[in-house]
CSV table of C-alpha atoms and ligand atoms in Angstrom, one decimal:
chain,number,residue,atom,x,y,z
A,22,UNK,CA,0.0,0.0,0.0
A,23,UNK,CA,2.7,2.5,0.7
A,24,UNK,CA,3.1,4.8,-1.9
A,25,UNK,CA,-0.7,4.7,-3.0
A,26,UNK,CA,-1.9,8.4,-3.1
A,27,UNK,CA,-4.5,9.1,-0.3
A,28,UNK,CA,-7.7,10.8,-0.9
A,29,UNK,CA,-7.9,13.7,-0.1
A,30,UNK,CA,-9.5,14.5,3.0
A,31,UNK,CA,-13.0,16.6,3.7
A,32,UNK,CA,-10.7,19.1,4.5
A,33,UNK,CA,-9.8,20.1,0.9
A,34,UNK,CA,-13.0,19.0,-0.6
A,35,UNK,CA,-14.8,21.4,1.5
A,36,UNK,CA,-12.0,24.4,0.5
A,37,UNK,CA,-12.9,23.7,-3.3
A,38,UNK,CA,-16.7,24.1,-2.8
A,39,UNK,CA,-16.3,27.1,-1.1
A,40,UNK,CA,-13.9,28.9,-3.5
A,41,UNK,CA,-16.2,27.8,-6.2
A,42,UNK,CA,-19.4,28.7,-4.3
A,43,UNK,CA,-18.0,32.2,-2.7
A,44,UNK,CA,-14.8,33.0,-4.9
A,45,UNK,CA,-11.1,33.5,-3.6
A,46,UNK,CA,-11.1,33.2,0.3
A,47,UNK,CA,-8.4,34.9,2.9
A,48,UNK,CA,-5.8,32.3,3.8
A,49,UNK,CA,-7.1,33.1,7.4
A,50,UNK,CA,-10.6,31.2,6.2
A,51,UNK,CA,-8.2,28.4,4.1
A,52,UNK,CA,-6.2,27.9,7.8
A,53,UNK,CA,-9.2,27.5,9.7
A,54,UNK,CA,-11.3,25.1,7.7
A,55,UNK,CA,-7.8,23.1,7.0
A,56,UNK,CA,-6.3,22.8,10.8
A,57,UNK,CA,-10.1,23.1,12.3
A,58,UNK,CA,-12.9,22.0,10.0
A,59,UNK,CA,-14.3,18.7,8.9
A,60,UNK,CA,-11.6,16.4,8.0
A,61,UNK,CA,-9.0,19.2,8.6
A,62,UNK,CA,-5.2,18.6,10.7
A,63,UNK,CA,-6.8,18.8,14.4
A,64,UNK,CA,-10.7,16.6,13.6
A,65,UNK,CA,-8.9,14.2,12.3
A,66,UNK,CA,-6.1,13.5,15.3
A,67,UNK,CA,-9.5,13.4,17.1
A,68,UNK,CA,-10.4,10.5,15.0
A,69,UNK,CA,-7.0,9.2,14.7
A,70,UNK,CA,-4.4,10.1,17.8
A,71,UNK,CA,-1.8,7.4,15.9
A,72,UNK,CA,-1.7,10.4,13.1
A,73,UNK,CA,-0.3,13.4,15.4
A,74,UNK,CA,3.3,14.0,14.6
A,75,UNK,CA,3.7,17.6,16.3
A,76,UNK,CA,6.4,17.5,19.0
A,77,UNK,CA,6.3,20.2,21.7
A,78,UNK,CA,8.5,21.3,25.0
A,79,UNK,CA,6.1,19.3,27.9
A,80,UNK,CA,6.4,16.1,25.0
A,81,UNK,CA,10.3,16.4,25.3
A,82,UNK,CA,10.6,16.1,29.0
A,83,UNK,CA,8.3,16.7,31.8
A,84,UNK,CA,11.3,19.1,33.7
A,85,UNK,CA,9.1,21.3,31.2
A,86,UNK,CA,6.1,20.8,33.7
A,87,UNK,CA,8.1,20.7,36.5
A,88,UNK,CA,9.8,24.4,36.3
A,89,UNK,CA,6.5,25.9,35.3
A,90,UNK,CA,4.8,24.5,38.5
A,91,UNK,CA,7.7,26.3,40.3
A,92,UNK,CA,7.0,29.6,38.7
A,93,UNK,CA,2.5,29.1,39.5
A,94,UNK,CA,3.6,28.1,43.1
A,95,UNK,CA,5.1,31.8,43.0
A,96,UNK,CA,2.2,33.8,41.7
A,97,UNK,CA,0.2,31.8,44.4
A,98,UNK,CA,2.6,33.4,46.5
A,99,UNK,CA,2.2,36.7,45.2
A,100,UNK,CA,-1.6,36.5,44.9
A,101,UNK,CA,-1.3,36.0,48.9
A,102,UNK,CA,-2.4,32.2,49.0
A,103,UNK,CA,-5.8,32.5,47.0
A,104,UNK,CA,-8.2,29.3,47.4
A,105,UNK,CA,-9.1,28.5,45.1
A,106,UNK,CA,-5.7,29.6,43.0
A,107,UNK,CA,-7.3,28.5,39.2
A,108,UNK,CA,-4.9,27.4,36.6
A,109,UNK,CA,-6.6,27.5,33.5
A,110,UNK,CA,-4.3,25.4,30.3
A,111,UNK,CA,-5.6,27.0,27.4
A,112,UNK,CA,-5.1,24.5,24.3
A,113,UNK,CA,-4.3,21.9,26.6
A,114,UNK,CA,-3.8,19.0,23.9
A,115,UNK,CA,-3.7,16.2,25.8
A,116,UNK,CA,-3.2,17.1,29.0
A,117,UNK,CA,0.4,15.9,29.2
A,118,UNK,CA,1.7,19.4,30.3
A,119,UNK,CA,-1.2,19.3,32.4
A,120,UNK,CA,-0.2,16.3,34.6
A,121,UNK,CA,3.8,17.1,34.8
A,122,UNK,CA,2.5,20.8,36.1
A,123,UNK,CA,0.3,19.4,39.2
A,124,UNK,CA,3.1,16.8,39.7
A,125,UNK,CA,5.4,19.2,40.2
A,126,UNK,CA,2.8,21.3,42.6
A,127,UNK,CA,2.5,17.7,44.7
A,128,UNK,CA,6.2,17.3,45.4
A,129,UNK,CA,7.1,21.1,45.6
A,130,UNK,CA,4.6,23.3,46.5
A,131,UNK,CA,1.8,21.0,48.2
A,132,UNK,CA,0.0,23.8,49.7
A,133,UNK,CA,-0.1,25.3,46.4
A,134,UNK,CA,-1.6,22.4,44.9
A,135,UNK,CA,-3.9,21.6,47.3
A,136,UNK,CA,-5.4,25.3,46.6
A,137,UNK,CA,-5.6,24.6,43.1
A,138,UNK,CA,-8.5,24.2,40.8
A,139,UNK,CA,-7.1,23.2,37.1
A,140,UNK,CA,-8.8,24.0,33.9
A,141,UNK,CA,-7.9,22.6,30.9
A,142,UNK,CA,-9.5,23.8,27.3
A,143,UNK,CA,-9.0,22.9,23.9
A,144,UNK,CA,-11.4,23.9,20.8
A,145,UNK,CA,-10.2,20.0,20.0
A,146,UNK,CA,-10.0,17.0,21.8
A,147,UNK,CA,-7.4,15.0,21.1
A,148,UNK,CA,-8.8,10.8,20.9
A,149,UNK,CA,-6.0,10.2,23.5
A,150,UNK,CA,-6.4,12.0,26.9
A,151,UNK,CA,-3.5,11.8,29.8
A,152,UNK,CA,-5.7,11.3,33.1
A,153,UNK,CA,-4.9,13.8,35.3
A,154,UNK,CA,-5.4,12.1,38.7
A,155,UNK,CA,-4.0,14.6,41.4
A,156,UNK,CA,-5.9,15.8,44.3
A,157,UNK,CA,-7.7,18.7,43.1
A,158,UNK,CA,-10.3,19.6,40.6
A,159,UNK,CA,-9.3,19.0,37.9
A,160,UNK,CA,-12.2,20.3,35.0
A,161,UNK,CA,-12.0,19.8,30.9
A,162,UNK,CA,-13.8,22.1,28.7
A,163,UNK,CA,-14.2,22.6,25.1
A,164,UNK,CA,-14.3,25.5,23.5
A,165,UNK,CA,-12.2,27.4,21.2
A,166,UNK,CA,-12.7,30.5,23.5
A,167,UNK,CA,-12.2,31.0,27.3
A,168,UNK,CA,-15.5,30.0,28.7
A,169,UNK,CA,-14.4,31.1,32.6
A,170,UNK,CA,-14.7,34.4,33.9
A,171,UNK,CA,-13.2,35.6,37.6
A,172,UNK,CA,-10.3,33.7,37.2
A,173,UNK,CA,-7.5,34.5,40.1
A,174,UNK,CA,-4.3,32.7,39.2
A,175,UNK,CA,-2.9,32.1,36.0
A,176,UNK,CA,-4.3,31.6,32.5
A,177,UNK,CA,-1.4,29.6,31.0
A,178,UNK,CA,-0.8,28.3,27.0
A,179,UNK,CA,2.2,26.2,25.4
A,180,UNK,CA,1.8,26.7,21.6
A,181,UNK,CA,-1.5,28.0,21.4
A,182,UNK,CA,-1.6,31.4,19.2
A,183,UNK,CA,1.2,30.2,16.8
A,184,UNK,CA,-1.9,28.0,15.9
A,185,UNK,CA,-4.9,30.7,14.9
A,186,UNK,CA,-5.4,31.4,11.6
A,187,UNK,CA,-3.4,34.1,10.1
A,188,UNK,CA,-4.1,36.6,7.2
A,189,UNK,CA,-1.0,36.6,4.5
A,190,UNK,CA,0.8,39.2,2.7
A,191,UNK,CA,3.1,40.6,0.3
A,192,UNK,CA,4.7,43.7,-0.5
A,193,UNK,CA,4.0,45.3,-3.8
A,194,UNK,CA,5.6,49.1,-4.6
A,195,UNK,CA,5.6,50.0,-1.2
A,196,UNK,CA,1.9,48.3,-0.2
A,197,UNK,CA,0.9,45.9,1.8
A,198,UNK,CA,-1.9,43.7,-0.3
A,199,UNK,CA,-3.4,40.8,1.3
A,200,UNK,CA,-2.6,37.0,-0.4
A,201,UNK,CA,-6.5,35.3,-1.2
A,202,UNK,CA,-6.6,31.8,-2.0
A,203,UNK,CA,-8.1,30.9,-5.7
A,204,UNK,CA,-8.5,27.8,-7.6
A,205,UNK,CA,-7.2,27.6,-11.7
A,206,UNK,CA,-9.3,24.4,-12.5
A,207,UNK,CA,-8.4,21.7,-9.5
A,208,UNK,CA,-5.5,24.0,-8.4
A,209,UNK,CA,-5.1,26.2,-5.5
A,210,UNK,CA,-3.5,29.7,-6.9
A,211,UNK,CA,-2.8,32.7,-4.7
A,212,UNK,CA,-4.3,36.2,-5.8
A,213,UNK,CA,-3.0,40.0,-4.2
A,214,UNK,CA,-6.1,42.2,-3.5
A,215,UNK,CA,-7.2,44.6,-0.5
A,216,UNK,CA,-7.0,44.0,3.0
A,217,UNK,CA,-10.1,42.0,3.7
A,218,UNK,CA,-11.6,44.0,6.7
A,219,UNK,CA,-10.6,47.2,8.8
A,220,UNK,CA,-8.7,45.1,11.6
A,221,UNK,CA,-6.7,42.9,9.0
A,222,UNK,CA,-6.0,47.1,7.3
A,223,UNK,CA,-4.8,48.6,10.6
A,224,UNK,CA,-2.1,45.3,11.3
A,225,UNK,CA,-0.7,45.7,7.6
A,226,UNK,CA,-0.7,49.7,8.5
A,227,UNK,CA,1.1,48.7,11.7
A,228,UNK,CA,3.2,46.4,10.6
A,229,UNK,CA,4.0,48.8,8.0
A,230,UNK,CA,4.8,51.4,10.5
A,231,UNK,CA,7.1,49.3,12.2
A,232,UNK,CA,9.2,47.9,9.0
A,233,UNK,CA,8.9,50.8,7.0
A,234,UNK,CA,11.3,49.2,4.1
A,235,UNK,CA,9.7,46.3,3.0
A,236,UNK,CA,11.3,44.8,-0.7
A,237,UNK,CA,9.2,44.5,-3.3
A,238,UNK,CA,7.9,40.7,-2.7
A,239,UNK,CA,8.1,40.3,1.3
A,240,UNK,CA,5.7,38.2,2.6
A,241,UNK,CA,4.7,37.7,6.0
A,242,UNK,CA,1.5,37.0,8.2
A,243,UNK,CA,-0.6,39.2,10.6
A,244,UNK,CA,-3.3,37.4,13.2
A,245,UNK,CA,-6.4,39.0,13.8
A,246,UNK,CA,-7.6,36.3,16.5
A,247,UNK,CA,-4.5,37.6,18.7
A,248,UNK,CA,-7.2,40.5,19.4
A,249,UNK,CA,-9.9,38.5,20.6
A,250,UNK,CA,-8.0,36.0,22.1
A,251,UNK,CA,-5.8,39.0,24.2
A,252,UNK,CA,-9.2,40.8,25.0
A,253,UNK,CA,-10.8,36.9,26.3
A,254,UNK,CA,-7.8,36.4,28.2
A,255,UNK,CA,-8.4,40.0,30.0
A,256,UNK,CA,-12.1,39.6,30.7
A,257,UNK,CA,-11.3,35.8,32.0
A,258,UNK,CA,-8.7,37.3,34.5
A,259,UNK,CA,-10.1,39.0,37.6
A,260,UNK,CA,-6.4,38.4,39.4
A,261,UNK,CA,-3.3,36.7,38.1
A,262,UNK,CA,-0.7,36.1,35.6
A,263,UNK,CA,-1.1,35.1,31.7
A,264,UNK,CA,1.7,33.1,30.9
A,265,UNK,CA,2.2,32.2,27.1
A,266,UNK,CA,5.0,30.1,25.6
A,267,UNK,CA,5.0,29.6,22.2
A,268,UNK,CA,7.6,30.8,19.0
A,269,UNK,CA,7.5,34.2,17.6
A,270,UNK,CA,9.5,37.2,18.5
A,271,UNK,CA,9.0,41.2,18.4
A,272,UNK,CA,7.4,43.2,15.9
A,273,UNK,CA,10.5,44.3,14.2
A,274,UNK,CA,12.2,41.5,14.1
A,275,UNK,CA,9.6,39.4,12.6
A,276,UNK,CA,9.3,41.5,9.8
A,277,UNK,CA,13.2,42.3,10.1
A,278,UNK,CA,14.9,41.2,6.3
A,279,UNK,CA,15.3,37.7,7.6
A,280,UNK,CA,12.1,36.5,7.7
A,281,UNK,CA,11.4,38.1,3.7
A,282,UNK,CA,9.7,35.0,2.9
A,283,UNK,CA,7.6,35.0,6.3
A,284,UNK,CA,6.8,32.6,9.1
A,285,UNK,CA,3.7,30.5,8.0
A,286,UNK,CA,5.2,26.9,8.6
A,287,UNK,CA,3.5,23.3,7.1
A,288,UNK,CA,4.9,20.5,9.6
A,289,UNK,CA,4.1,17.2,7.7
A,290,UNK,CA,6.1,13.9,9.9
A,291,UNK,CA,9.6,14.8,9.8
A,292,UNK,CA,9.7,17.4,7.2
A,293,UNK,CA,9.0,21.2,7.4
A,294,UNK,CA,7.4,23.0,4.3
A,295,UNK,CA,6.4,26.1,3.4
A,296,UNK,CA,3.9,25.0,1.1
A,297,UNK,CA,-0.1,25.0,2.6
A,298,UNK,CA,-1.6,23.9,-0.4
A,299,UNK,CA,-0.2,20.3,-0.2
A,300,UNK,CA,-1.5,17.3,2.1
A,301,UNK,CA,-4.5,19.6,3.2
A,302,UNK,CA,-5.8,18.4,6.4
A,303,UNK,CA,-2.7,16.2,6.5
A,304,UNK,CA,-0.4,18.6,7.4
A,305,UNK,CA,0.3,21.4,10.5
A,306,UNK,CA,0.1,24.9,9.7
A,307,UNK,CA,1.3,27.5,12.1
A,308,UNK,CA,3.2,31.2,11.9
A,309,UNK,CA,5.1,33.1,14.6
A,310,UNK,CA,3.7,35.1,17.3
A,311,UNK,CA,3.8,38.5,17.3
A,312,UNK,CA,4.6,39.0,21.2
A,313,UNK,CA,5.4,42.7,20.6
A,314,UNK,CA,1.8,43.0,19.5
A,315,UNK,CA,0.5,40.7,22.3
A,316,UNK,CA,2.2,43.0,24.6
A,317,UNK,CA,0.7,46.2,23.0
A,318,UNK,CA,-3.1,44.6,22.9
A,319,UNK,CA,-2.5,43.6,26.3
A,320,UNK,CA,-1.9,46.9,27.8
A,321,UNK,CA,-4.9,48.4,25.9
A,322,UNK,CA,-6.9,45.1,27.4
A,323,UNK,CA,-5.5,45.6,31.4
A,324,UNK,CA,-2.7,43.1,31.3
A,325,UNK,CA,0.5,44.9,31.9
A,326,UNK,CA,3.7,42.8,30.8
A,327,UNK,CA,5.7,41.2,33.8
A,328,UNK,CA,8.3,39.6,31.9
A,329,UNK,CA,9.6,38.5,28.0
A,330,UNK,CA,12.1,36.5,27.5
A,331,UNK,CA,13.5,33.1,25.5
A,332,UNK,CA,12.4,30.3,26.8
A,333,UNK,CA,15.9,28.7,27.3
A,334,UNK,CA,16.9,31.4,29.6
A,335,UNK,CA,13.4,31.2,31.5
A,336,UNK,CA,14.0,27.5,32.4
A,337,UNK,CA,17.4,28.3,33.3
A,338,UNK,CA,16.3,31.1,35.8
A,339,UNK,CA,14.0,28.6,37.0
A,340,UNK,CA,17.4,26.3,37.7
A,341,UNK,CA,17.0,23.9,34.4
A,342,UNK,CA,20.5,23.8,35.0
A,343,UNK,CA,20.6,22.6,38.1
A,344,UNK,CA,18.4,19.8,37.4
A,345,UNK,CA,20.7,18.6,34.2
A,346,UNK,CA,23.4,18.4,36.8
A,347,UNK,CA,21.5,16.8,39.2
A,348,UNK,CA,20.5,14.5,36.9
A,349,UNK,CA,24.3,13.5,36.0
A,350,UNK,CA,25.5,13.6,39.8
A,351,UNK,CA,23.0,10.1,40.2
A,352,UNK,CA,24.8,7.6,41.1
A,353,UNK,CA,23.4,5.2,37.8
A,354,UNK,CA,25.3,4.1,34.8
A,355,UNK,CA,25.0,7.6,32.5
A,356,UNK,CA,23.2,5.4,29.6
A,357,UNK,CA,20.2,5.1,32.2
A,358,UNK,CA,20.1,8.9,32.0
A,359,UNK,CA,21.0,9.4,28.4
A,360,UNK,CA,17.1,10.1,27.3
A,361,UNK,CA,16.7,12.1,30.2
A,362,UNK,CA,19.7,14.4,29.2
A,363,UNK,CA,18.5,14.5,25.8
A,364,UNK,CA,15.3,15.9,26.4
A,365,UNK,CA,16.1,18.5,28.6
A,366,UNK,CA,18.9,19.1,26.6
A,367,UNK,CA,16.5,19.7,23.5
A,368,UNK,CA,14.0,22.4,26.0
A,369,UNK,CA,17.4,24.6,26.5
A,370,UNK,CA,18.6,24.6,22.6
A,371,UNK,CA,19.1,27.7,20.9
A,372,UNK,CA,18.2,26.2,17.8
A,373,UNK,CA,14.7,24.5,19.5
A,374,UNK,CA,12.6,24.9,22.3
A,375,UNK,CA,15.2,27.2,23.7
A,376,UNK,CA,14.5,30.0,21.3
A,377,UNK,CA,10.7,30.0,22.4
A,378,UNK,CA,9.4,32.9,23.7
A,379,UNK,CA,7.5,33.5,27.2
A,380,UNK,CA,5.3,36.4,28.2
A,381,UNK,CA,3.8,36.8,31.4
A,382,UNK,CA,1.3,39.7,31.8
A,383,UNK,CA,-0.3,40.5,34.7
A,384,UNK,CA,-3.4,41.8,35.9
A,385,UNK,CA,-4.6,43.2,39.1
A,386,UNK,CA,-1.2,41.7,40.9
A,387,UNK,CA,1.2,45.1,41.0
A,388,UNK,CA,4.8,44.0,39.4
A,389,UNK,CA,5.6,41.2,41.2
A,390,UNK,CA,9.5,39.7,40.2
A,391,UNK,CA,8.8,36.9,38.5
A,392,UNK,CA,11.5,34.0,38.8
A,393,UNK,CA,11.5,32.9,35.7
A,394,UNK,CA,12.5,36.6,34.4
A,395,UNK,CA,15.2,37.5,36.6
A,396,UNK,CA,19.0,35.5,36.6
A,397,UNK,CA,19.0,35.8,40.8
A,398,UNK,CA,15.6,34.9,41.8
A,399,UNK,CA,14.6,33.2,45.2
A,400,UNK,CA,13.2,30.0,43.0
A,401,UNK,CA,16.9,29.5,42.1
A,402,UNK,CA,18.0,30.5,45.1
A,403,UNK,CA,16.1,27.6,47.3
A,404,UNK,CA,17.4,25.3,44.5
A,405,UNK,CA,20.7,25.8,45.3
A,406,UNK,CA,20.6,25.4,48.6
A,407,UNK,CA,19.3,21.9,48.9
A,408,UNK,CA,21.4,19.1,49.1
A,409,UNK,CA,19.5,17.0,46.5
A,410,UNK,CA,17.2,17.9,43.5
A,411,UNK,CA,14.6,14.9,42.5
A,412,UNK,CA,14.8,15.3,38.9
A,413,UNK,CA,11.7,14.2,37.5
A,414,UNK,CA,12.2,11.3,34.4
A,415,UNK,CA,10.4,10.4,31.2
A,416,UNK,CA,7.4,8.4,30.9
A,417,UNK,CA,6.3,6.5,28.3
A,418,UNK,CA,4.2,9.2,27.6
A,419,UNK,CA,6.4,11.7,26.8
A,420,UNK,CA,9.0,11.5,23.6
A,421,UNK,CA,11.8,9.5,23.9
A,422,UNK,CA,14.4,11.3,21.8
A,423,UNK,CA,16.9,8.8,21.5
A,424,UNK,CA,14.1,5.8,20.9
A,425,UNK,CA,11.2,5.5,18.6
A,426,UNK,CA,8.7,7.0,20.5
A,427,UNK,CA,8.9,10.9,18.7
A,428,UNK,CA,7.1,10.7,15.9
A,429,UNK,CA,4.8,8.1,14.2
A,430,UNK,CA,6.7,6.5,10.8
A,431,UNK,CA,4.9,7.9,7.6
A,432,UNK,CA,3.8,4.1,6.7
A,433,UNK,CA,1.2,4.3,9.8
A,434,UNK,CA,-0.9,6.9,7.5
A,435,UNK,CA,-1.1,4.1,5.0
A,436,UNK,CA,-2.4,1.6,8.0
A,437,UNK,CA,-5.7,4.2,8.9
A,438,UNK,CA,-8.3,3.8,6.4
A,439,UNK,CA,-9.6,7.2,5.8
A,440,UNK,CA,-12.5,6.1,3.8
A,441,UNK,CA,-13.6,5.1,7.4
A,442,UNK,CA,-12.2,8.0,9.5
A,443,UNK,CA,-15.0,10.1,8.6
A,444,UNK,CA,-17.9,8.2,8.4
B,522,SAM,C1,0.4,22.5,18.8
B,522,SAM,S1,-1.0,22.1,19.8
B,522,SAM,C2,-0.3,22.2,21.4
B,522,SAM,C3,-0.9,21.3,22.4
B,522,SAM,C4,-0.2,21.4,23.8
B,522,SAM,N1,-0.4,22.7,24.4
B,522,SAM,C5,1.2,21.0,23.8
B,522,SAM,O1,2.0,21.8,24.1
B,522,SAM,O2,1.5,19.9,23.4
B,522,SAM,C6,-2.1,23.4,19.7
B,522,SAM,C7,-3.4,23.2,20.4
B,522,SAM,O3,-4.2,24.4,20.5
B,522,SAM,C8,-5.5,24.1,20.3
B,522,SAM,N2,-6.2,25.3,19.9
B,522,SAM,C9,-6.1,26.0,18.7
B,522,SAM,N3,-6.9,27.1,18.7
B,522,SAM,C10,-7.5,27.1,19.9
B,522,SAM,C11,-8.5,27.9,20.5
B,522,SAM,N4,-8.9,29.0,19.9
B,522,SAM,N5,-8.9,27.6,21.8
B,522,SAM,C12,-8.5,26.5,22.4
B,522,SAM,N6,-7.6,25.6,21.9
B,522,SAM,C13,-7.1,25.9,20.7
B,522,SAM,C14,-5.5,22.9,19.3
B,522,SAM,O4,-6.7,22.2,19.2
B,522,SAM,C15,-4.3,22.1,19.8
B,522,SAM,O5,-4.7,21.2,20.7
């Protein structure tokens, strides 16, 4: 069977009618109905969790989990103890981060997690969901909006907004025209026109303001949804922190010369494309975050910023270190560790996870220091001091970088019989 071209998928089907029904669409409207609609990238690893083949930070070790427990059990602090103290997990996935996070709480901050009530939302459910068996309540919702208000304590995401749709474009004599998706007989051609509405107009002006010198041809993305998912985020929080980890970098730099071609990524098994029109419904699509814009919609929303930063250097801070070297102190022969090493080695690289972003913004909290932020920080501090760090190891759950267990072999697509999948 391998080799056999697959059919394609509701997904696309569903893309064609509409072009033909309605005319060219955004590439906003293409993104949602391929990642979200019928027989697009997310309903079908409902269908079909042996398909999934992203790979994120809490997959490649759950020391991932375990610092960001460390920094909730400070805002916990610095909310003066609430109870409850709600952690909602916006595009939670399948819980994984989830249950390293209230581990962590359970062997470091016990107090904290016996105060905590845990959310966990996803507009998708993935067919495979991690239980989540700790001593709280624990509550899954979903929605492809935040569907809590009052919230004190953190509203927290991994790889969330590099997922909303995004509107495309490409500079033409010093104008920014918007990229619409048309079909020349069974083929998917792109078409340059207006901006599509006012909001999708004032990014392009902005992010014209900001790059001022775009050449002739640049292409890049801006997100709309970042507006109504910054201003949801606001209303949701009465007291807290929102912290958001994801890729993406500032304004200028995302539009700086070195991204002339943009950020809109297709991640299809091992491969990485910059081609959307292919494997429709098959295939990831995501772009960079704009986290200066984040920061700006978030002051207009009530969230002020608390700390930005790369993710490698906010684990460190949070003593990511000190774990790796905790890890090699054990008194076990080093190829029982090996995985281990690997996969906190992979959250710290420059080239990976380590050149993530995080943002926390606050809300109703004053400017609390935030550990993960700041290179002397009392998290790291009490680290230090201790005698002996439990460094916690890989499950079979998570990816085992130096096994089998990161992503599924291309021949498994061959093995699901999509003429069933969406029956
Ligand atoms: C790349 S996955 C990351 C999953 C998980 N956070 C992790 O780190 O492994 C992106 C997730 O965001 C979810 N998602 C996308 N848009 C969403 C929205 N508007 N509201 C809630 N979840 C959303 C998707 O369904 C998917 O589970």
């Amino acid at each position: 069977v391998l080799g056999k071209p697959l059919p394609p998928t509701p997904a696309e089907l569903a893309i064609h009618e509409a072009i033909r029904r309605d005319g060219p669409m955004t590439f906003a409207r293409f993104m949602e109905m391929a990642l979200y609609g019928a027989g697009g990238y997310y309903d079908t690893l409902q269908r079909e969790p042996r398909l999934r083949d992203y790979f994120t930070a809490p997959m490649a070790h759950p020391l991932f989990g375990r610092l960001l427990a460390l920094q909730l059990a400070e805002v916990w602090q610095a909310l003066g103890r609430p109870q409850p103290f709600t952690v909602v997990e916006q595009g939670a996935g399948d819980g994984l981060l989830a249950q390293d996070i209230l581990a962590g709480l359970e062997r470091e901050a016990p107090d904290c997690l016996a105060a905590t009530r845990y959310v966990l939302v996803d507009r998708t459910l993935p067919a495979v969901q991690h239980e989540v068996q700790h001593a709280v309540r624990v509550e899954r919702l979903v929605s492809d909006r935040l569907p809590v208000r009052g919230v004190v304590g953190c509203i927290l995401s991994n790889e969330l907004p590099d997922a909303f749709p995004v509107h495309r474009f490409q500079a033409r004599n010093g104008e920014l025209l918007e990229v619409y998706v048309a079909l020349d007989g069974e083929r998917f051609v792109e078409q340059l026109g207006f901006a599509s509405s006012a909001r999708v107009a004032a990014l392009l002006e902005r992010a014209k303001r900001t790059v001022p010198d775009m050449a002739d041809g640049y292409r890049g993305e801006v997100c709309p949804a970042l507006e109504d998912w910054v201003r949801d985020v606001a209303g949701a929080l009465e007291r807290g922190v929102a912290l958001t980890a994801d890729y993406g970098d500032l304004t200028a730099p995302l539009y700086g010369p070195a991204r002339a071609r943009g950020t809109l990524r297709c991640a299809y098994r091992h491969t990485v494309s910059g081609n959307p029109y292919v494997r429709i419904g098959r295939q990831d699509i995501t772009a960079h975050v704009d986290f200066g814009l984040l920061q700006e919609l978030g002051v207009q929303a009530g969230l002020s910023t608390l700390g930005y930063t790369t993710q490698a250097m906010f684990l460190r801070n949070l003593g990511a270190d000190l774990y790796l070297r905790a890890l090699n102190a054990l008194r076990v022969p080093r190829e029982t560790t090996a995985a281990d090493r690997t996969g906190i080695t992979e959250l710290l690289s420059d080239e990976g996870f380590g050149n993530f972003k995080v943002l926390a913004q606050g809300k109703g909290v004053g400017g609390p220091k935030l550990s993960g932020f700041h290179t002397e920080n009392p998290v790291r501090s009490g680290l230090t001091a201790r005698t002996a760090l439990a460094v916690p190891r890989l499950t079979p759950q998570h990816a085992d970088l130096l096994g089998s267990r990161t992503f599924l072999g291309t021949k498994r697509e061959y093995e699901v019989d999509w003429s069933k999948l969406f029956q």
